[in-house]
Amino acid sequence: MSKINGFVGRRNFLKLAGVGSLGIGVTAASTILWKGEPAIADNPPTSVKPQPISPDAALKSLVAGNQRFVEGKRLNPHQSKSRLQETALAQYPFAAILGCADSRVPAEIVFDQGLGDLFVVRVAGNVASPTAIGSLEFSTAVLGAQLIVVLGHTRCGAVSAAIKGNPLPGRIGSFVEEIKPSVESVRNKTGNLEENSVIANVQYQAQILAESSIILRGLIKEGKLKIVGGRYDLATGKVTIVT
């Protein structure tokens, strides 16, 4: 069995999802999906050896990196020319981030990480959309990331729009609708509605990831994955773990 850090490669990805018997249609789709990725899934280059890391160790590394960022003591790791060349051959991110697309919250910077360290999925409101979930399944089941952080932030425009509930043009309303359940869950709660909604949305999206994905749920059960939530403060740069 092809594995990276104990995780499945492309040949066993469908088995993990429990859909290996769906037949030719699924097989054809998987061939298209994984085409051009043999270095990642089947034959990791010997020059890049994955370092096993537990979910708790991954979280500890992110918390430490954020502390360096807040204190202005960034190490800017894994940003050398040699690292660039290594990651051109294969990637082994130790954590994945489902973050908001807000330009003020770049995950690699606020967690003081470098090339190949984080698999980052960003969408307004850090919404666990089907495509976001699929990307995170790939980052964990295939690439071996053992931690997912759902990262929300203060003064989030998507959350504010969900609170107001006004009609929105184009497809903006599509992701805002996905935030409204979390807003309603705290609308009658004491305190600042926007702040409460930001945290509730992080927790809600993390719950969706854990409950709606067979793959993620299986990895959690096996102790190979942890999903946590984080709140980023735009004013201070600090990430507070909220789940």
GROMACS .gro file of C-alpha atoms in nm:
model
  243
    1MET     CA    1   0.000   0.000   0.000
    2SER     CA    2   0.134   0.339  -0.097
    3LYS     CA    3   0.149   0.569   0.209
    4ILE     CA    4   0.290   0.901   0.319
    5ASN     CA    5   0.327   0.943   0.697
    6GLY     CA    6   0.087   0.649   0.731
    7PHE     CA    7  -0.167   0.800   0.494
    8VAL     CA    8  -0.303   0.654   0.175
    9GLY     CA    9  -0.176   0.727  -0.173
   10ARG     CA   10  -0.392   0.776  -0.479
   11ARG     CA   11  -0.447   0.401  -0.532
   12ASN     CA   12  -0.616   0.367  -0.194
   13PHE     CA   13  -0.785   0.706  -0.171
   14LEU     CA   14  -1.117   0.576  -0.305
   15LYS     CA   15  -1.107   0.280  -0.067
   16LEU     CA   16  -1.076   0.518   0.227
   17ALA     CA   17  -1.378   0.707   0.103
   18GLY     CA   18  -1.570   0.381   0.078
   19VAL     CA   19  -1.651   0.429  -0.289
   20GLY     CA   20  -1.414   0.181  -0.450
   21SER     CA   21  -1.700  -0.027  -0.585
   22LEU     CA   22  -1.879   0.246  -0.772
   23GLY     CA   23  -1.727   0.127  -1.098
   24ILE     CA   24  -1.587   0.273  -1.417
   25GLY     CA   25  -1.723   0.624  -1.369
   26VAL     CA   26  -1.542   0.672  -1.041
   27THR     CA   27  -1.225   0.509  -1.174
   28ALA     CA   28  -1.217   0.744  -1.471
   29ALA     CA   29  -1.277   1.043  -1.249
   30SER     CA   30  -1.000   0.943  -1.012
   31THR     CA   31  -0.759   0.898  -1.302
   32ILE     CA   32  -0.825   1.253  -1.412
   33LEU     CA   33  -0.802   1.384  -1.055
   34TRP     CA   34  -0.468   1.231  -0.976
   35LYS     CA   35  -0.304   1.253  -1.318
   36GLY     CA   36   0.033   1.422  -1.299
   37GLU     CA   37   0.081   1.357  -0.923
   38PRO     CA   38   0.289   1.037  -0.905
   39ALA     CA   39   0.572   1.205  -0.718
   40ILE     CA   40   0.335   1.300  -0.440
   41ALA     CA   41   0.131   0.985  -0.407
   42ASP     CA   42   0.340   0.688  -0.522
   43ASN     CA   43   0.711   0.761  -0.529
   44PRO     CA   44   0.821   1.030  -0.287
   45PRO     CA   45   1.168   1.152  -0.387
   46THR     CA   46   1.438   1.042  -0.146
   47SER     CA   47   1.561   1.402  -0.120
   48VAL     CA   48   1.242   1.500   0.063
   49LYS     CA   49   1.166   1.274   0.359
   50PRO     CA   50   0.838   1.335   0.543
   51GLN     CA   51   0.876   1.391   0.914
   52PRO     CA   52   0.600   1.225   1.118
   53ILE     CA   53   0.419   1.472   1.338
   54SER     CA   54   0.114   1.430   1.559
   55PRO     CA   55  -0.195   1.655   1.544
   56ASP     CA   56  -0.103   1.803   1.883
   57ALA     CA   57   0.256   1.869   1.773
   58ALA     CA   58   0.128   2.036   1.457
   59LEU     CA   59  -0.097   2.266   1.660
   60LYS     CA   60   0.186   2.347   1.898
   61SER     CA   61   0.405   2.446   1.604
   62LEU     CA   62   0.139   2.681   1.466
   63VAL     CA   63   0.076   2.840   1.807
   64ALA     CA   64   0.449   2.897   1.852
   65GLY     CA   65   0.477   3.046   1.503
   66ASN     CA   66   0.190   3.283   1.569
   67GLN     CA   67   0.352   3.391   1.895
   68ARG     CA   68   0.669   3.479   1.704
   69PHE     CA   69   0.460   3.677   1.457
   70VAL     CA   70   0.286   3.871   1.734
   71GLU     CA   71   0.616   3.949   1.906
   72GLY     CA   72   0.785   4.056   1.582
   73LYS     CA   73   1.035   3.768   1.603
   74ARG     CA   74   0.951   3.577   1.288
   75LEU     CA   75   1.203   3.315   1.175
   76ASN     CA   76   1.068   3.301   0.818
   77PRO     CA   77   1.148   2.928   0.800
   78HIS     CA   78   1.161   2.714   0.488
   79GLN     CA   79   1.193   3.002   0.246
   80SER     CA   80   1.537   2.929   0.104
   81LYS     CA   81   1.629   2.838  -0.252
   82SER     CA   82   1.696   2.479  -0.149
   83ARG     CA   83   1.351   2.456   0.011
   84LEU     CA   84   1.201   2.586  -0.312
   85GLN     CA   85   1.374   2.310  -0.505
   86GLU     CA   86   1.269   2.043  -0.254
   87THR     CA   87   0.903   2.139  -0.266
   88ALA     CA   88   0.912   2.145  -0.646
   89LEU     CA   89   0.949   1.766  -0.625
   90ALA     CA   90   0.689   1.690  -0.359
   91GLN     CA   91   0.489   1.844  -0.077
   92TYR     CA   92   0.433   1.722   0.278
   93PRO     CA   93   0.235   1.991   0.463
   94PHE     CA   94   0.200   1.918   0.834
   95ALA     CA   95  -0.122   2.119   0.867
   96ALA     CA   96  -0.408   2.250   0.656
   97ILE     CA   97  -0.589   2.580   0.699
   98LEU     CA   98  -0.946   2.662   0.602
   99GLY     CA   99  -0.923   3.038   0.620
  100CYS     CA  100  -1.109   3.346   0.510
  101ALA     CA  101  -1.002   3.498   0.179
  102ASP     CA  102  -0.951   3.833   0.354
  103SER     CA  103  -0.623   3.988   0.234
  104ARG     CA  104  -0.523   4.068   0.592
  105VAL     CA  105  -0.503   3.707   0.706
  106PRO     CA  106  -0.230   3.525   0.509
  107ALA     CA  107  -0.183   3.197   0.695
  108GLU     CA  108   0.186   3.139   0.618
  109ILE     CA  109   0.275   3.481   0.754
  110VAL     CA  110   0.060   3.488   1.069
  111PHE     CA  111   0.178   3.137   1.163
  112ASP     CA  112   0.540   3.206   1.056
  113GLN     CA  113   0.567   2.906   0.825
  114GLY     CA  114   0.726   2.853   0.486
  115LEU     CA  115   0.708   2.671   0.155
  116GLY     CA  116   0.538   2.334   0.179
  117ASP     CA  117   0.443   2.368   0.547
  118LEU     CA  118   0.075   2.453   0.513
  119PHE     CA  119  -0.197   2.347   0.272
  120VAL     CA  120  -0.419   2.655   0.263
  121VAL     CA  121  -0.778   2.673   0.140
  122ARG     CA  122  -0.926   3.023   0.149
  123VAL     CA  123  -1.283   3.131   0.085
  124ALA     CA  124  -1.475   3.432   0.212
  125GLY     CA  125  -1.615   3.356   0.556
  126ASN     CA  126  -1.396   3.044   0.591
  127VAL     CA  127  -1.694   2.844   0.469
  128ALA     CA  128  -1.667   2.465   0.443
  129SER     CA  129  -1.800   2.448   0.087
  130PRO     CA  130  -1.796   2.117  -0.106
  131THR     CA  131  -1.486   2.221  -0.299
  132ALA     CA  132  -1.312   2.331   0.021
  133ILE     CA  133  -1.393   1.997   0.184
  134GLY     CA  134  -1.257   1.810  -0.117
  135SER     CA  135  -0.933   2.006  -0.103
  136LEU     CA  136  -0.895   1.934   0.268
  137GLU     CA  137  -0.962   1.564   0.210
  138PHE     CA  138  -0.674   1.566  -0.038
  139SER     CA  139  -0.443   1.751   0.201
  140THR     CA  140  -0.503   1.502   0.481
  141ALA     CA  141  -0.570   1.162   0.322
  142VAL     CA  142  -0.312   1.195   0.045
  143LEU     CA  143  -0.054   1.452   0.155
  144GLY     CA  144  -0.056   1.358   0.522
  145ALA     CA  145  -0.152   1.681   0.700
  146GLN     CA  146  -0.264   1.583   1.049
  147LEU     CA  147  -0.427   1.907   1.156
  148ILE     CA  148  -0.696   2.131   1.007
  149VAL     CA  149  -0.743   2.478   1.149
  150VAL     CA  150  -1.062   2.663   1.058
  151LEU     CA  151  -0.941   3.021   1.085
  152GLY     CA  152  -1.188   3.306   1.123
  153HIS     CA  153  -1.106   3.665   1.210
  154THR     CA  154  -1.241   3.979   1.371
  155ARG     CA  155  -1.441   4.227   1.163
  156CYS     CA  156  -1.515   3.967   0.897
  157GLY     CA  157  -1.717   4.119   0.614
  158ALA     CA  158  -1.886   3.792   0.527
  159VAL     CA  159  -2.004   3.745   0.884
  160SER     CA  160  -2.125   4.106   0.899
  161ALA     CA  161  -2.325   4.050   0.580
  162ALA     CA  162  -2.482   3.739   0.730
  163ILE     CA  163  -2.584   3.937   1.037
  164LYS     CA  164  -2.747   4.211   0.831
  165GLY     CA  165  -2.921   3.964   0.602
  166ASN     CA  166  -2.967   4.208   0.314
  167PRO     CA  167  -3.000   4.083  -0.047
  168LEU     CA  168  -2.661   4.062  -0.219
  169PRO     CA  169  -2.567   4.082  -0.589
  170GLY     CA  170  -2.417   3.806  -0.799
  171ARG     CA  171  -2.298   3.501  -0.613
  172ILE     CA  172  -2.188   3.684  -0.302
  173GLY     CA  173  -2.494   3.560  -0.120
  174SER     CA  174  -2.400   3.195  -0.178
  175PHE     CA  175  -2.133   3.184   0.090
  176VAL     CA  176  -2.312   3.430   0.315
  177GLU     CA  177  -2.605   3.188   0.336
  178GLU     CA  178  -2.367   2.924   0.470
  179ILE     CA  179  -2.280   3.153   0.762
  180LYS     CA  180  -2.635   3.246   0.867
  181PRO     CA  181  -2.701   2.932   1.077
  182SER     CA  182  -2.410   3.017   1.304
  183VAL     CA  183  -2.531   3.376   1.336
  184GLU     CA  184  -2.879   3.266   1.436
  185SER     CA  185  -2.735   3.030   1.697
  186VAL     CA  186  -2.593   3.328   1.892
  187ARG     CA  187  -2.831   3.609   1.797
  188ASN     CA  188  -2.989   3.609   2.144
  189LYS     CA  189  -2.663   3.552   2.328
  190THR     CA  190  -2.527   3.829   2.552
  191GLY     CA  191  -2.226   4.022   2.429
  192ASN     CA  192  -2.125   4.157   2.089
  193LEU     CA  193  -2.321   3.985   1.813
  194GLU     CA  194  -2.050   4.020   1.551
  195GLU     CA  195  -1.778   3.883   1.777
  196ASN     CA  196  -1.999   3.597   1.892
  197SER     CA  197  -2.090   3.520   1.532
  198VAL     CA  198  -1.728   3.505   1.418
  199ILE     CA  199  -1.652   3.242   1.682
  200ALA     CA  200  -1.977   3.055   1.624
  201ASN     CA  201  -1.908   3.042   1.250
  202VAL     CA  202  -1.562   2.896   1.307
  203GLN     CA  203  -1.709   2.628   1.530
  204TYR     CA  204  -1.994   2.562   1.289
  205GLN     CA  205  -1.768   2.519   0.986
  206ALA     CA  206  -1.535   2.293   1.185
  207GLN     CA  207  -1.835   2.080   1.277
  208ILE     CA  208  -1.939   2.055   0.913
  209LEU     CA  209  -1.591   1.930   0.820
  210ALA     CA  210  -1.592   1.667   1.092
  211GLU     CA  211  -1.945   1.543   1.026
  212SER     CA  212  -1.998   1.571   0.650
  213SER     CA  213  -1.678   1.409   0.521
  214ILE     CA  214  -1.639   1.033   0.543
  215ILE     CA  215  -1.267   1.071   0.484
  216LEU     CA  216  -1.203   1.333   0.751
  217ARG     CA  217  -1.427   1.156   0.998
  218GLY     CA  218  -1.235   0.833   0.943
  219LEU     CA  219  -0.898   0.999   0.999
  220ILE     CA  220  -1.024   1.162   1.318
  221LYS     CA  221  -1.145   0.824   1.446
  222GLU     CA  222  -0.803   0.673   1.376
  223GLY     CA  223  -0.629   0.952   1.566
  224LYS     CA  224  -0.455   1.077   1.250
  225LEU     CA  225  -0.636   1.408   1.231
  226LYS     CA  226  -0.759   1.685   1.457
  227ILE     CA  227  -0.981   1.974   1.352
  228VAL     CA  228  -0.970   2.292   1.559
  229GLY     CA  229  -1.097   2.646   1.523
  230GLY     CA  230  -0.905   2.969   1.552
  231ARG     CA  231  -0.994   3.338   1.578
  232TYR     CA  232  -0.744   3.585   1.434
  233ASP     CA  233  -0.740   3.938   1.575
  234LEU     CA  234  -0.675   4.187   1.295
  235ALA     CA  235  -0.549   4.448   1.544
  236THR     CA  236  -0.297   4.234   1.733
  237GLY     CA  237  -0.219   3.948   1.494
  238LYS     CA  238  -0.293   3.690   1.763
  239VAL     CA  239  -0.469   3.363   1.691
  240THR     CA  240  -0.683   3.229   1.973
  241ILE     CA  241  -0.790   2.864   1.959
  242VAL     CA  242  -1.168   2.850   2.006
  243THR     CA  243  -1.245   2.477   1.970
   0.00000   0.00000   0.00000
